[in-house]
Amino acid sequence: MADAGKVAVVTGAGTGIGRAVALTLHNAGYRVAVAGRRKDPLEETLAMAKATEDTMLIAPTDVADPLDVRALFKSVNQSFGRLDVLFNNAGVGAPAVPMEELTVEQWRKVVDINLSGVFYCCQEAIQLMKSQDPKGGRIINNGSISAHTPRPFTAPYTATKHAISGLTKSIALDGREHNIACSQIDIGNAATEMTEAFAKGVLQADGQKRPEARMDVQHVADAVLFMANLPLDANVLSMTIKATTMPYEGRG
């Protein structure tokens, strides 16, 4: 169980991995701020948690907007008084086409959400974690298998996830003197709406489409909970959790 009063922020908490993590943290005793662009899915997450406003804060937020992000963390501080864990989960992809066919707008959208949005959230979280008493906290970034090995036609997504690895290590280094730990979890084929099509067939490096195995998203949520619950003198810097038989080792 979490310590009494422990507080978490989860972005992209209206669906999929973000929702599963938010529910699991709440069930473990955390007070959780659930952030996402659309209010209705966040309200569904709150209803599934059977939470009250004292234990779950709904915070409609566009992480690509630094003013929205600032307002999110201000609300967390006003509502809960501190921040112990940030799970940066919000992310998007671009159309699966050759990169030379992508528009500048499509590229910028992925970078704005997957990379700049994480940066903005980390900035605000670090400021809050440094100023609170006791100071410190933990940031967990959702990377991806693509942070190591790309799928075909995923240049924007893959580039941003590689960047998250560098950002994670920089925060882990710079956060030491402030008792701030930073981790990355790389997830492969969690069973969510986003990966439903994988069971029917997904493009492989050889140009063929083949079905891929998926795993219960709860395994991801349990892994994040394990990372979140570590004392701040211990850190899982990087974790890969994946469907055992999905193509990754030897992909292509």
PDB file of N, CA and C in Angstrom, residues 39-100:
ATOM      1  N   LYS A  39     -12.757  15.440 -21.186  1.00  0.00           N
ATOM      2  CA  LYS A  39     -13.277  15.319 -19.824  1.00  0.00           C
ATOM      3  C   LYS A  39     -14.089  14.044 -19.625  1.00  0.00           C
ATOM      4  N   ASP A  40     -14.906  13.666 -20.620  1.00  0.00           N
ATOM      5  CA  ASP A  40     -15.799  12.517 -20.437  1.00  0.00           C
ATOM      6  C   ASP A  40     -15.059  11.227 -20.086  1.00  0.00           C
ATOM      7  N   PRO A  41     -13.995  10.862 -20.803  1.00  0.00           N
ATOM      8  CA  PRO A  41     -13.273   9.647 -20.417  1.00  0.00           C
ATOM      9  C   PRO A  41     -12.657   9.729 -19.021  1.00  0.00           C
ATOM     10  N   LEU A  42     -12.242  10.920 -18.614  1.00  0.00           N
ATOM     11  CA  LEU A  42     -11.697  11.075 -17.262  1.00  0.00           C
ATOM     12  C   LEU A  42     -12.779  10.829 -16.218  1.00  0.00           C
ATOM     13  N   GLU A  43     -13.984  11.290 -16.513  1.00  0.00           N
ATOM     14  CA  GLU A  43     -15.098  11.044 -15.592  1.00  0.00           C
ATOM     15  C   GLU A  43     -15.429   9.553 -15.527  1.00  0.00           C
ATOM     16  N   GLU A  44     -15.265   8.845 -16.653  1.00  0.00           N
ATOM     17  CA  GLU A  44     -15.459   7.394 -16.646  1.00  0.00           C
ATOM     18  C   GLU A  44     -14.403   6.710 -15.781  1.00  0.00           C
ATOM     19  N   THR A  45     -13.180   7.190 -15.840  1.00  0.00           N
ATOM     20  CA  THR A  45     -12.130   6.640 -14.983  1.00  0.00           C
ATOM     21  C   THR A  45     -12.475   6.848 -13.515  1.00  0.00           C
ATOM     22  N   LEU A  46     -12.938   8.037 -13.182  1.00  0.00           N
ATOM     23  CA  LEU A  46     -13.338   8.317 -11.792  1.00  0.00           C
ATOM     24  C   LEU A  46     -14.449   7.392 -11.347  1.00  0.00           C
ATOM     25  N   ALA A  47     -15.451   7.169 -12.224  1.00  0.00           N
ATOM     26  CA  ALA A  47     -16.568   6.289 -11.884  1.00  0.00           C
ATOM     27  C   ALA A  47     -16.093   4.854 -11.693  1.00  0.00           C
ATOM     28  N   MET A  48     -15.179   4.400 -12.541  1.00  0.00           N
ATOM     29  CA  MET A  48     -14.655   3.037 -12.407  1.00  0.00           C
ATOM     30  C   MET A  48     -13.880   2.872 -11.108  1.00  0.00           C
ATOM     31  N   ALA A  49     -13.221   3.944 -10.665  1.00  0.00           N
ATOM     32  CA  ALA A  49     -12.464   3.887  -9.413  1.00  0.00           C
ATOM     33  C   ALA A  49     -13.361   3.994  -8.191  1.00  0.00           C
ATOM     34  N   LYS A  50     -14.618   4.368  -8.417  1.00  0.00           N
ATOM     35  CA  LYS A  50     -15.541   4.645  -7.305  1.00  0.00           C
ATOM     36  C   LYS A  50     -14.909   5.647  -6.346  1.00  0.00           C
ATOM     37  N   ALA A  51     -14.301   6.666  -6.973  1.00  0.00           N
ATOM     38  CA  ALA A  51     -13.532   7.641  -6.213  1.00  0.00           C
ATOM     39  C   ALA A  51     -14.390   8.845  -5.855  1.00  0.00           C
ATOM     40  N   THR A  52     -13.921   9.613  -4.889  1.00  0.00           N
ATOM     41  CA  THR A  52     -14.515  10.888  -4.531  1.00  0.00           C
ATOM     42  C   THR A  52     -13.545  12.000  -4.947  1.00  0.00           C
ATOM     43  N   GLU A  53     -14.013  13.243  -4.867  1.00  0.00           N
ATOM     44  CA  GLU A  53     -13.144  14.361  -5.215  1.00  0.00           C
ATOM     45  C   GLU A  53     -11.965  14.479  -4.266  1.00  0.00           C
ATOM     46  N   ASP A  54     -12.081  13.879  -3.089  1.00  0.00           N
ATOM     47  CA  ASP A  54     -10.976  13.912  -2.132  1.00  0.00           C
ATOM     48  C   ASP A  54      -9.841  12.979  -2.538  1.00  0.00           C
ATOM     49  N   THR A  55     -10.149  11.979  -3.385  1.00  0.00           N
ATOM     50  CA  THR A  55      -9.123  10.988  -3.725  1.00  0.00           C
ATOM     51  C   THR A  55      -8.784  10.944  -5.212  1.00  0.00           C
ATOM     52  N   MET A  56      -9.599  11.564  -6.056  1.00  0.00           N
ATOM     53  CA  MET A  56      -9.292  11.605  -7.486  1.00  0.00           C
ATOM     54  C   MET A  56      -9.727  12.945  -8.061  1.00  0.00           C
ATOM     55  N   LEU A  57      -8.781  13.614  -8.683  1.00  0.00           N
ATOM     56  CA  LEU A  57      -9.018  14.926  -9.276  1.00  0.00           C
ATOM     57  C   LEU A  57      -9.078  14.791 -10.785  1.00  0.00           C
ATOM     58  N   ILE A  58     -10.173  15.250 -11.394  1.00  0.00           N
ATOM     59  CA  ILE A  58     -10.300  15.271 -12.850  1.00  0.00           C
ATOM     60  C   ILE A  58      -9.695  16.568 -13.371  1.00  0.00           C
ATOM     61  N   ALA A  59      -8.746  16.443 -14.286  1.00  0.00           N
ATOM     62  CA  ALA A  59      -8.030  17.622 -14.766  1.00  0.00           C
ATOM     63  C   ALA A  59      -7.896  17.591 -16.281  1.00  0.00           C
ATOM     64  N   PRO A  60      -8.910  18.061 -17.015  1.00  0.00           N
ATOM     65  CA  PRO A  60      -8.774  18.133 -18.474  1.00  0.00           C
ATOM     66  C   PRO A  60      -7.546  18.962 -18.852  1.00  0.00           C
ATOM     67  N   THR A  61      -6.641  18.361 -19.610  1.00  0.00           N
ATOM     68  CA  THR A  61      -5.350  18.993 -19.888  1.00  0.00           C
ATOM     69  C   THR A  61      -4.850  18.595 -21.266  1.00  0.00           C
ATOM     70  N   ASP A  62      -4.383  19.578 -22.018  1.00  0.00           N
ATOM     71  CA  ASP A  62      -3.643  19.324 -23.245  1.00  0.00           C
ATOM     72  C   ASP A  62      -2.168  19.466 -22.897  1.00  0.00           C
ATOM     73  N   VAL A  63      -1.448  18.361 -22.824  1.00  0.00           N
ATOM     74  CA  VAL A  63      -0.057  18.432 -22.366  1.00  0.00           C
ATOM     75  C   VAL A  63       0.833  19.194 -23.335  1.00  0.00           C
ATOM     76  N   ALA A  64       0.376  19.378 -24.579  1.00  0.00           N
ATOM     77  CA  ALA A  64       1.150  20.141 -25.544  1.00  0.00           C
ATOM     78  C   ALA A  64       1.080  21.643 -25.294  1.00  0.00           C
ATOM     79  N   ASP A  65       0.223  22.055 -24.376  1.00  0.00           N
ATOM     80  CA  ASP A  65       0.053  23.463 -24.037  1.00  0.00           C
ATOM     81  C   ASP A  65       0.689  23.721 -22.671  1.00  0.00           C
ATOM     82  N   PRO A  66       1.804  24.444 -22.610  1.00  0.00           N
ATOM     83  CA  PRO A  66       2.480  24.644 -21.323  1.00  0.00           C
ATOM     84  C   PRO A  66       1.616  25.362 -20.287  1.00  0.00           C
ATOM     85  N   LEU A  67       0.696  26.210 -20.737  1.00  0.00           N
ATOM     86  CA  LEU A  67      -0.181  26.886 -19.780  1.00  0.00           C
ATOM     87  C   LEU A  67      -1.176  25.911 -19.173  1.00  0.00           C
ATOM     88  N   ASP A  68      -1.677  24.969 -19.985  1.00  0.00           N
ATOM     89  CA  ASP A  68      -2.548  23.911 -19.472  1.00  0.00           C
ATOM     90  C   ASP A  68      -1.806  23.060 -18.438  1.00  0.00           C
ATOM     91  N   VAL A  69      -0.566  22.739 -18.746  1.00  0.00           N
ATOM     92  CA  VAL A  69       0.231  21.905 -17.844  1.00  0.00           C
ATOM     93  C   VAL A  69       0.482  22.631 -16.524  1.00  0.00           C
ATOM     94  N   ARG A  70       0.786  23.909 -16.617  1.00  0.00           N
ATOM     95  CA  ARG A  70       0.997  24.692 -15.392  1.00  0.00           C
ATOM     96  C   ARG A  70      -0.264  24.696 -14.533  1.00  0.00           C
ATOM     97  N   ALA A  71      -1.413  24.847 -15.182  1.00  0.00           N
ATOM     98  CA  ALA A  71      -2.678  24.845 -14.444  1.00  0.00           C
ATOM     99  C   ALA A  71      -2.934  23.489 -13.797  1.00  0.00           C
ATOM    100  N   LEU A  72      -2.563  22.403 -14.474  1.00  0.00           N
ATOM    101  CA  LEU A  72      -2.729  21.057 -13.922  1.00  0.00           C
ATOM    102  C   LEU A  72      -1.980  20.923 -12.600  1.00  0.00           C
ATOM    103  N   PHE A  73      -0.722  21.279 -12.591  1.00  0.00           N
ATOM    104  CA  PHE A  73       0.074  21.073 -11.382  1.00  0.00           C
ATOM    105  C   PHE A  73      -0.281  22.064 -10.277  1.00  0.00           C
ATOM    106  N   LYS A  74      -0.751  23.239 -10.666  1.00  0.00           N
ATOM    107  CA  LYS A  74      -1.262  24.170  -9.662  1.00  0.00           C
ATOM    108  C   LYS A  74      -2.493  23.582  -8.981  1.00  0.00           C
ATOM    109  N   SER A  75      -3.371  22.953  -9.758  1.00  0.00           N
ATOM    110  CA  SER A  75      -4.572  22.326  -9.184  1.00  0.00           C
ATOM    111  C   SER A  75      -4.210  21.171  -8.268  1.00  0.00           C
ATOM    112  N   VAL A  76      -3.211  20.382  -8.675  1.00  0.00           N
ATOM    113  CA  VAL A  76      -2.769  19.261  -7.843  1.00  0.00           C
ATOM    114  C   VAL A  76      -2.254  19.769  -6.498  1.00  0.00           C
ATOM    115  N   ASN A  77      -1.449  20.812  -6.542  1.00  0.00           N
ATOM    116  CA  ASN A  77      -0.898  21.364  -5.305  1.00  0.00           C
ATOM    117  C   ASN A  77      -1.997  21.937  -4.417  1.00  0.00           C
ATOM    118  N   GLN A  78      -2.962  22.637  -5.038  1.00  0.00           N
ATOM    119  CA  GLN A  78      -4.057  23.217  -4.264  1.00  0.00           C
ATOM    120  C   GLN A  78      -4.959  22.147  -3.667  1.00  0.00           C
ATOM    121  N   SER A  79      -5.188  21.051  -4.424  1.00  0.00           N
ATOM    122  CA  SER A  79      -6.116  20.014  -3.982  1.00  0.00           C
ATOM    123  C   SER A  79      -5.482  19.033  -3.006  1.00  0.00           C
ATOM    124  N   PHE A  80      -4.221  18.653  -3.277  1.00  0.00           N
ATOM    125  CA  PHE A  80      -3.598  17.570  -2.513  1.00  0.00           C
ATOM    126  C   PHE A  80      -2.378  18.001  -1.703  1.00  0.00           C
ATOM    127  N   GLY A  81      -1.821  19.164  -2.001  1.00  0.00           N
ATOM    128  CA  GLY A  81      -0.756  19.699  -1.169  1.00  0.00           C
ATOM    129  C   GLY A  81       0.650  19.227  -1.481  1.00  0.00           C
ATOM    130  N   ARG A  82       0.793  18.247  -2.366  1.00  0.00           N
ATOM    131  CA  ARG A  82       2.117  17.764  -2.736  1.00  0.00           C
ATOM    132  C   ARG A  82       2.009  16.855  -3.961  1.00  0.00           C
ATOM    133  N   LEU A  83       3.152  16.358  -4.425  1.00  0.00           N
ATOM    134  CA  LEU A  83       3.184  15.406  -5.530  1.00  0.00           C
ATOM    135  C   LEU A  83       4.300  14.410  -5.279  1.00  0.00           C
ATOM    136  N   ASP A  84       3.956  13.129  -5.322  1.00  0.00           N
ATOM    137  CA  ASP A  84       4.944  12.076  -5.090  1.00  0.00           C
ATOM    138  C   ASP A  84       5.323  11.329  -6.353  1.00  0.00           C
ATOM    139  N   VAL A  85       4.368  11.167  -7.276  1.00  0.00           N
ATOM    140  CA  VAL A  85       4.618  10.382  -8.489  1.00  0.00           C
ATOM    141  C   VAL A  85       3.958  11.060  -9.682  1.00  0.00           C
ATOM    142  N   LEU A  86       4.713  11.196 -10.762  1.00  0.00           N
ATOM    143  CA  LEU A  86       4.164  11.618 -12.051  1.00  0.00           C
ATOM    144  C   LEU A  86       4.367  10.485 -13.038  1.00  0.00           C
ATOM    145  N   PHE A  87       3.289  10.021 -13.661  1.00  0.00           N
ATOM    146  CA  PHE A  87       3.381   9.038 -14.737  1.00  0.00           C
ATOM    147  C   PHE A  87       3.049   9.734 -16.040  1.00  0.00           C
ATOM    148  N   ASN A  88       4.074  10.006 -16.844  1.00  0.00           N
ATOM    149  CA  ASN A  88       3.900  10.641 -18.147  1.00  0.00           C
ATOM    150  C   ASN A  88       3.512   9.576 -19.167  1.00  0.00           C
ATOM    151  N   ASN A  89       2.247   9.547 -19.506  1.00  0.00           N
ATOM    152  CA  ASN A  89       1.723   8.480 -20.357  1.00  0.00           C
ATOM    153  C   ASN A  89       1.106   8.988 -21.657  1.00  0.00           C
ATOM    154  N   ALA A  90       0.635  10.227 -21.682  1.00  0.00           N
ATOM    155  CA  ALA A  90      -0.047  10.743 -22.872  1.00  0.00           C
ATOM    156  C   ALA A  90       0.868  10.659 -24.087  1.00  0.00           C
ATOM    157  N   GLY A  91       0.327  10.170 -25.194  1.00  0.00           N
ATOM    158  CA  GLY A  91       1.131  10.058 -26.405  1.00  0.00           C
ATOM    159  C   GLY A  91       0.267   9.765 -27.613  1.00  0.00           C
ATOM    160  N   VAL A  92       0.801  10.094 -28.794  1.00  0.00           N
ATOM    161  CA  VAL A  92       0.096   9.843 -30.052  1.00  0.00           C
ATOM    162  C   VAL A  92       1.104   9.374 -31.100  1.00  0.00           C
ATOM    163  N   GLY A  93       0.569   8.817 -32.178  1.00  0.00           N
ATOM    164  CA  GLY A  93       1.382   8.451 -33.328  1.00  0.00           C
ATOM    165  C   GLY A  93       0.956   9.263 -34.540  1.00  0.00           C
ATOM    166  N   ALA A  94       1.648   9.061 -35.634  1.00  0.00           N
ATOM    167  CA  ALA A  94       1.314   9.700 -36.910  1.00  0.00           C
ATOM    168  C   ALA A  94       0.857   8.624 -37.888  1.00  0.00           C
ATOM    169  N   PRO A  95       0.265   8.990 -39.015  1.00  0.00           N
ATOM    170  CA  PRO A  95      -0.111   7.977 -40.009  1.00  0.00           C
ATOM    171  C   PRO A  95       1.092   7.137 -40.428  1.00  0.00           C
ATOM    172  N   ALA A  96       0.857   5.838 -40.625  1.00  0.00           N
ATOM    173  CA  ALA A  96       1.936   4.906 -40.973  1.00  0.00           C
ATOM    174  C   ALA A  96       2.236   4.993 -42.468  1.00  0.00           C
ATOM    175  N   VAL A  97       2.968   6.041 -42.819  1.00  0.00           N
ATOM    176  CA  VAL A  97       3.350   6.269 -44.220  1.00  0.00           C
ATOM    177  C   VAL A  97       4.842   6.587 -44.253  1.00  0.00           C
ATOM    178  N   PRO A  98       5.483   6.476 -45.426  1.00  0.00           N
ATOM    179  CA  PRO A  98       6.892   6.888 -45.509  1.00  0.00           C
ATOM    180  C   PRO A  98       7.070   8.305 -44.990  1.00  0.00           C
ATOM    181  N   MET A  99       8.162   8.551 -44.275  1.00  0.00           N
ATOM    182  CA  MET A  99       8.314   9.833 -43.591  1.00  0.00           C
ATOM    183  C   MET A  99       8.293  11.029 -44.532  1.00  0.00           C
ATOM    184  N   GLU A 100       8.712  10.834 -45.788  1.00  0.00           N
ATOM    185  CA  GLU A 100       8.715  11.954 -46.723  1.00  0.00           C
ATOM    186  C   GLU A 100       7.302  12.366 -47.121  1.00  0.00           C
TER     187      GLU A 100
END
